[in-house]
């Protein structure tokens, strides 16, 4: 990806090197019930739908010993190799470059979605992107690097530990800067869903849904975010950011984080009714569809 020398985003919140303990002890506006998250006793304001939604996911997943954030973002199997300390970027220079890269990608998503929203007489409220190392506190609860990047609807922020990119390369076999860009564009896609009402609607419906229905709905949400990432890839092409092999890098990443592929890797077989993100084929299909159409209207995964 030809990203060097491009303008970066002003909406990067760099929390690397910060300890999250103080924030955890004293979160603004949080009831003390929040500390009970791991025990499953998570008290939360009923009015904040997205918060409830993600909190439930986090609580449920922690209780089951499953990777929680993977429920929302399609990332990581809970394997022994999945130890964040294994994936530390080697040098400060490398880190700095990654920060620059993230910043440029996010700026390009801001430009594209800003335009699309404006064309539809709406304002694109830009999300913040939080860079963290090891642990972070979000309005959706505490997270650590092993959970992978995620979007928190309650504070409308994307969270990423940059060591995830090394994991993407090594553990998931998905190298390349455009694989990294795809992950960001997918998370930004969730923010767009928050603004269009897709996420809030899912969130509102969840209590009424069976587990299987909820999974099916989740797959549609995730595939739409993949399609939005594809739409952004088309925009990156128009902006002359793409290099040969970039789209293939994104497709390799989409393939490597398909539910069937991840489950087979982890347990040797796949259980389709438990899928929450879609199969590798579906993820590739929707990314490619967004890329070919270059229009979010092509991303109706619900009908
Ligand atoms: Zn996702």
Tab-separated table of C-alpha atoms and ligand atoms in Angstrom:
chain	number	residue	atom	x	y	z
A	1	UNK	CA	0.000	0.000	0.000
A	2	UNK	CA	1.367	3.404	-0.974
A	3	UNK	CA	0.580	5.156	2.267
A	4	UNK	CA	3.833	6.962	3.024
A	5	UNK	CA	3.774	10.730	2.885
A	6	UNK	CA	-0.028	10.840	3.188
A	7	UNK	CA	-1.854	12.886	5.772
A	8	UNK	CA	-2.729	11.140	9.024
A	9	UNK	CA	-5.828	11.302	11.181
A	10	UNK	CA	-6.169	13.647	14.162
A	11	UNK	CA	-8.366	11.087	15.891
A	12	UNK	CA	-5.763	8.664	17.158
A	13	UNK	CA	-5.672	8.286	20.922
A	14	UNK	CA	-2.299	6.883	21.858
A	15	UNK	CA	-2.554	5.050	25.171
A	16	UNK	CA	0.442	2.796	24.673
A	17	UNK	CA	2.587	2.502	27.724
A	18	UNK	CA	-0.234	3.622	29.977
A	19	UNK	CA	-1.251	1.423	32.841
A	20	UNK	CA	-4.957	0.827	32.842
A	21	UNK	CA	-5.244	0.014	36.545
A	22	UNK	CA	-6.072	3.512	37.717
A	23	UNK	CA	-8.715	3.937	35.084
A	24	UNK	CA	-10.151	0.582	36.029
A	25	UNK	CA	-10.402	1.468	39.658
A	26	UNK	CA	-12.049	4.786	38.943
A	27	UNK	CA	-13.896	4.720	35.656
A	28	UNK	CA	-15.848	7.895	34.982
A	29	UNK	CA	-19.554	7.345	35.392
A	30	UNK	CA	-19.256	3.670	36.094
A	31	UNK	CA	-20.962	1.952	38.961
A	32	UNK	CA	-18.875	-0.285	41.123
A	33	UNK	CA	-20.847	-3.185	39.675
A	34	UNK	CA	-18.566	-3.015	36.684
A	35	UNK	CA	-15.822	-4.745	38.588
A	36	UNK	CA	-17.966	-7.823	38.713
A	37	UNK	CA	-17.675	-8.291	34.969
A	38	UNK	CA	-15.642	-11.419	35.115
A	39	UNK	CA	-18.040	-13.014	37.516
A	40	UNK	CA	-20.902	-12.337	35.175
A	41	UNK	CA	-22.585	-9.802	37.481
A	42	UNK	CA	-22.285	-6.864	35.193
A	43	UNK	CA	-24.559	-3.971	36.112
A	44	UNK	CA	-25.090	-1.482	33.376
A	45	UNK	CA	-27.285	1.414	32.404
A	46	UNK	CA	-30.221	0.144	30.380
A	47	UNK	CA	-30.263	3.201	28.194
A	48	UNK	CA	-26.902	2.580	26.645
A	49	UNK	CA	-27.689	-0.169	24.231
A	50	UNK	CA	-24.299	-0.674	22.705
A	51	UNK	CA	-22.755	-0.873	26.101
A	52	UNK	CA	-25.174	-3.526	27.190
A	53	UNK	CA	-24.613	-5.416	23.978
A	54	UNK	CA	-20.862	-5.589	24.156
A	55	UNK	CA	-20.777	-6.017	27.891
A	56	UNK	CA	-22.982	-9.075	27.583
A	57	UNK	CA	-20.680	-10.479	24.979
A	58	UNK	CA	-17.615	-9.844	27.090
A	59	UNK	CA	-19.178	-11.291	30.210
A	60	UNK	CA	-20.563	-14.328	28.438
A	61	UNK	CA	-17.381	-15.007	26.607
A	62	UNK	CA	-15.184	-14.648	29.650
A	63	UNK	CA	-17.430	-17.018	31.534
A	64	UNK	CA	-17.097	-19.588	28.790
A	65	UNK	CA	-13.376	-19.093	28.438
A	66	UNK	CA	-13.884	-18.060	24.836
A	67	UNK	CA	-12.218	-15.133	23.226
A	68	UNK	CA	-14.729	-12.334	23.733
A	69	UNK	CA	-13.761	-9.751	21.212
A	70	UNK	CA	-13.693	-12.266	18.440
A	71	UNK	CA	-17.457	-12.188	18.758
A	72	UNK	CA	-17.470	-8.689	17.446
A	73	UNK	CA	-14.508	-8.424	15.198
A	74	UNK	CA	-13.537	-11.724	13.744
A	75	UNK	CA	-10.140	-12.200	15.118
A	76	UNK	CA	-8.511	-14.610	17.408
A	77	UNK	CA	-8.906	-18.191	18.491
A	78	UNK	CA	-8.154	-18.823	22.124
A	79	UNK	CA	-5.093	-20.957	21.608
A	80	UNK	CA	-1.998	-21.287	23.786
A	81	UNK	CA	0.015	-19.520	21.093
A	82	UNK	CA	-2.330	-16.620	21.510
A	83	UNK	CA	-0.269	-14.895	24.134
A	84	UNK	CA	0.084	-11.197	23.551
A	85	UNK	CA	3.572	-11.126	24.998
A	86	UNK	CA	4.684	-13.322	22.096
A	87	UNK	CA	3.790	-10.550	19.743
A	88	UNK	CA	5.631	-7.422	20.653
A	89	UNK	CA	6.867	-5.224	17.848
A	90	UNK	CA	10.643	-5.280	18.007
A	91	UNK	CA	11.658	-1.669	17.957
A	92	UNK	CA	10.384	1.814	18.550
A	93	UNK	CA	11.031	2.688	14.927
A	94	UNK	CA	8.772	-0.148	13.823
A	95	UNK	CA	6.101	0.940	16.265
A	96	UNK	CA	6.311	4.528	15.064
A	97	UNK	CA	5.888	3.398	11.515
A	98	UNK	CA	2.856	1.315	12.425
A	99	UNK	CA	1.299	4.281	14.206
A	100	UNK	CA	1.825	6.385	11.097
A	101	UNK	CA	0.312	3.654	8.978
A	102	UNK	CA	-2.774	3.326	11.170
A	103	UNK	CA	-3.167	7.074	11.217
A	104	UNK	CA	-3.089	7.331	7.408
A	105	UNK	CA	-5.546	4.457	6.917
A	106	UNK	CA	-7.952	5.989	9.421
A	107	UNK	CA	-7.709	9.378	7.705
A	108	UNK	CA	-8.586	7.760	4.397
A	109	UNK	CA	-11.623	6.068	5.970
A	110	UNK	CA	-12.669	9.426	7.435
A	111	UNK	CA	-12.435	11.041	4.012
A	112	UNK	CA	-14.426	8.312	2.299
A	113	UNK	CA	-17.178	7.890	4.861
A	114	UNK	CA	-17.381	11.659	5.332
A	115	UNK	CA	-18.144	11.968	1.634
A	116	UNK	CA	-20.619	9.108	1.546
A	117	UNK	CA	-22.503	10.403	4.569
A	118	UNK	CA	-22.517	13.947	3.142
A	119	UNK	CA	-23.899	12.618	-0.145
A	120	UNK	CA	-26.749	11.210	1.918
A	121	UNK	CA	-27.228	14.495	3.786
A	122	UNK	CA	-25.795	13.070	6.957
A	123	UNK	CA	-22.792	13.887	9.048
A	124	UNK	CA	-20.116	11.294	9.633
A	125	UNK	CA	-19.155	11.521	13.283
A	126	UNK	CA	-15.570	10.314	13.201
A	127	UNK	CA	-14.606	7.636	15.700
A	128	UNK	CA	-11.502	7.754	17.836
A	129	UNK	CA	-8.973	4.996	17.388
A	130	UNK	CA	-7.266	3.981	20.622
A	131	UNK	CA	-3.808	2.447	20.443
A	132	UNK	CA	-2.947	0.467	23.536
A	133	UNK	CA	-0.406	-2.014	24.776
A	134	UNK	CA	-1.423	-5.150	26.664
A	135	UNK	CA	-4.468	-3.894	28.527
A	136	UNK	CA	-7.041	-1.206	28.003
A	137	UNK	CA	-10.231	0.021	29.569
A	138	UNK	CA	-13.097	0.862	27.250
A	139	UNK	CA	-16.697	1.860	27.914
A	140	UNK	CA	-17.464	-1.760	27.009
A	141	UNK	CA	-15.225	-3.131	29.745
A	142	UNK	CA	-11.616	-4.085	30.190
A	143	UNK	CA	-9.846	-5.707	27.296
A	144	UNK	CA	-6.423	-7.125	26.684
A	145	UNK	CA	-4.333	-7.562	23.601
A	146	UNK	CA	-5.189	-11.228	23.157
A	147	UNK	CA	-8.746	-10.249	22.321
A	148	UNK	CA	-7.688	-8.579	19.109
A	149	UNK	CA	-8.905	-5.263	17.755
A	150	UNK	CA	-12.501	-4.327	18.535
A	151	UNK	CA	-15.097	-1.619	18.235
A	152	UNK	CA	-16.911	-0.405	21.325
A	153	UNK	CA	-20.320	1.069	20.457
A	154	UNK	CA	-20.720	2.693	23.887
A	155	UNK	CA	-17.811	5.100	23.394
A	156	UNK	CA	-17.682	4.785	19.597
A	157	UNK	CA	-13.997	3.966	19.601
A	158	UNK	CA	-11.895	1.375	17.825
A	159	UNK	CA	-9.287	-0.310	20.040
A	160	UNK	CA	-6.144	-1.941	18.753
A	161	UNK	CA	-2.919	-3.217	20.230
A	162	UNK	CA	-0.404	-2.936	17.425
A	163	UNK	CA	1.131	-6.286	18.338
A	164	UNK	CA	-1.970	-7.790	16.728
A	165	UNK	CA	-0.407	-7.164	13.349
A	166	UNK	CA	2.478	-9.429	14.115
A	167	UNK	CA	0.018	-12.047	15.223
A	168	UNK	CA	-1.914	-11.591	12.003
A	169	UNK	CA	1.270	-12.234	10.099
A	170	UNK	CA	2.629	-15.129	12.116
A	171	UNK	CA	-0.302	-16.952	13.638
A	172	UNK	CA	-2.887	-16.307	10.950
A	173	UNK	CA	-0.506	-16.376	8.016
A	174	UNK	CA	-1.879	-13.076	6.715
A	175	UNK	CA	1.071	-10.753	6.062
A	176	UNK	CA	1.100	-7.439	4.288
A	177	UNK	CA	0.115	-3.899	5.066
A	178	UNK	CA	-3.174	-4.197	3.255
A	179	UNK	CA	-4.187	-7.093	5.476
A	180	UNK	CA	-3.609	-4.648	8.323
A	181	UNK	CA	-5.624	-1.959	6.575
A	182	UNK	CA	-8.485	-4.409	6.066
A	183	UNK	CA	-8.684	-5.076	9.808
A	184	UNK	CA	-8.962	-1.339	10.503
A	185	UNK	CA	-11.469	-0.751	7.715
A	186	UNK	CA	-13.575	-3.623	9.093
A	187	UNK	CA	-13.652	-2.090	12.577
A	188	UNK	CA	-14.503	1.306	11.086
A	189	UNK	CA	-17.295	-0.547	9.282
A	190	UNK	CA	-18.762	-1.381	12.691
A	191	UNK	CA	-18.697	2.300	13.564
A	192	UNK	CA	-20.608	3.049	10.373
A	193	UNK	CA	-23.127	0.393	11.446
A	194	UNK	CA	-23.445	2.142	14.767
A	195	UNK	CA	-24.284	5.395	12.949
A	196	UNK	CA	-26.690	3.787	10.484
A	197	UNK	CA	-28.526	2.000	13.274
A	198	UNK	CA	-27.578	-1.549	12.303
A	199	UNK	CA	-25.658	-2.221	15.521
A	200	UNK	CA	-28.175	-0.536	17.860
A	201	UNK	CA	-30.966	-2.546	16.254
A	202	UNK	CA	-29.111	-5.818	16.723
A	203	UNK	CA	-28.374	-4.845	20.244
A	204	UNK	CA	-31.993	-4.059	20.989
A	205	UNK	CA	-33.195	-7.320	19.492
A	206	UNK	CA	-30.672	-9.561	21.178
A	207	UNK	CA	-32.593	-10.298	24.376
A	208	UNK	CA	-35.458	-11.716	22.297
A	209	UNK	CA	-33.231	-13.849	20.097
A	210	UNK	CA	-32.237	-17.443	20.535
A	211	UNK	CA	-28.537	-18.150	20.490
A	212	UNK	CA	-28.741	-19.474	16.963
A	213	UNK	CA	-30.735	-16.466	15.746
A	214	UNK	CA	-28.297	-14.153	17.446
A	215	UNK	CA	-25.367	-15.888	15.751
A	216	UNK	CA	-27.056	-15.609	12.366
A	217	UNK	CA	-27.653	-11.924	12.896
A	218	UNK	CA	-24.081	-11.473	14.052
A	219	UNK	CA	-22.806	-13.085	10.847
A	220	UNK	CA	-24.797	-10.578	8.782
A	221	UNK	CA	-23.363	-7.703	10.817
A	222	UNK	CA	-19.804	-8.984	10.419
A	223	UNK	CA	-20.124	-9.662	6.705
A	224	UNK	CA	-21.487	-6.179	6.175
A	225	UNK	CA	-18.418	-4.769	7.943
A	226	UNK	CA	-16.262	-6.867	5.594
A	227	UNK	CA	-18.171	-5.470	2.631
A	228	UNK	CA	-17.651	-1.933	3.939
A	229	UNK	CA	-13.939	-2.695	4.189
A	230	UNK	CA	-14.110	-3.726	0.532
A	231	UNK	CA	-15.832	-0.460	-0.374
A	232	UNK	CA	-13.007	1.343	1.327
A	233	UNK	CA	-10.462	-0.744	-0.605
A	234	UNK	CA	-12.123	0.453	-3.815
A	235	UNK	CA	-11.759	4.025	-2.577
A	236	UNK	CA	-8.103	3.383	-1.740
A	237	UNK	CA	-7.696	2.253	-5.342
A	238	UNK	CA	-9.197	5.511	-6.615
A	239	UNK	CA	-6.837	7.409	-4.340
A	240	UNK	CA	-3.916	5.537	-5.916
A	241	UNK	CA	-2.992	3.892	-2.630
A	242	UNK	CA	-3.060	0.313	-3.862
A	243	UNK	CA	-0.118	-1.740	-4.974
A	244	UNK	CA	-0.072	-5.055	-6.741
A	245	UNK	CA	-1.001	-7.802	-4.294
A	246	UNK	CA	-2.853	-5.571	-1.836
A	247	UNK	CA	-6.324	-6.965	-2.494
A	248	UNK	CA	-4.896	-10.488	-2.284
A	249	UNK	CA	-3.462	-9.616	1.138
A	250	UNK	CA	-6.881	-8.524	2.368
A	251	UNK	CA	-8.503	-11.667	0.977
A	252	UNK	CA	-5.901	-13.853	2.660
A	253	UNK	CA	-6.688	-12.135	5.950
A	254	UNK	CA	-10.453	-12.509	5.425
A	255	UNK	CA	-9.899	-16.174	4.661
A	256	UNK	CA	-7.737	-16.778	7.713
A	257	UNK	CA	-10.326	-15.390	10.136
A	258	UNK	CA	-13.362	-17.193	8.747
A	259	UNK	CA	-15.198	-19.144	11.440
A	260	UNK	CA	-14.835	-22.496	9.694
A	261	UNK	CA	-11.105	-22.017	9.179
A	262	UNK	CA	-10.536	-20.878	12.772
A	263	UNK	CA	-12.600	-23.691	14.262
A	264	UNK	CA	-10.932	-26.362	12.160
A	265	UNK	CA	-7.590	-24.972	13.232
A	266	UNK	CA	-8.570	-25.062	16.883
A	267	UNK	CA	-10.607	-28.222	17.227
A	268	UNK	CA	-10.317	-30.044	13.923
A	269	UNK	CA	-13.916	-29.519	12.845
A	270	UNK	CA	-16.408	-26.705	12.344
A	271	UNK	CA	-19.867	-26.217	13.858
A	272	UNK	CA	-21.778	-23.881	11.496
A	273	UNK	CA	-24.547	-22.902	13.932
A	274	UNK	CA	-21.919	-21.409	16.241
A	275	UNK	CA	-20.483	-19.159	13.534
A	276	UNK	CA	-20.639	-15.485	14.381
A	277	UNK	CA	-18.609	-13.945	11.591
A	278	UNK	CA	-19.179	-16.109	8.573
A	279	UNK	CA	-17.117	-18.685	6.757
A	280	UNK	CA	-13.889	-17.865	4.988
A	281	UNK	CA	-15.734	-18.025	1.664
A	282	UNK	CA	-18.417	-15.629	2.877
A	283	UNK	CA	-15.905	-13.183	4.269
A	284	UNK	CA	-13.940	-13.153	1.042
A	285	UNK	CA	-17.126	-12.884	-1.000
A	286	UNK	CA	-18.415	-9.816	0.836
A	287	UNK	CA	-15.082	-8.049	0.925
A	288	UNK	CA	-14.724	-8.605	-2.801
A	289	UNK	CA	-18.275	-7.528	-3.478
A	290	UNK	CA	-17.709	-4.245	-1.658
A	291	UNK	CA	-14.463	-3.811	-3.560
A	292	UNK	CA	-16.003	-4.480	-6.960
A	293	UNK	CA	-19.113	-2.368	-6.418
A	294	UNK	CA	-17.389	0.446	-4.541
A	295	UNK	CA	-20.713	1.372	-2.981
A	296	UNK	CA	-22.064	0.616	0.477
A	297	UNK	CA	-25.485	0.068	-1.069
A	298	UNK	CA	-24.038	-3.219	-2.340
A	299	UNK	CA	-23.510	-4.342	1.256
A	300	UNK	CA	-27.027	-5.418	2.152
A	301	UNK	CA	-26.250	-8.648	3.942
A	302	UNK	CA	-29.681	-8.645	5.557
A	303	UNK	CA	-32.013	-9.317	2.660
B	1	LIG	ZN1	-16.317	-7.334	13.208
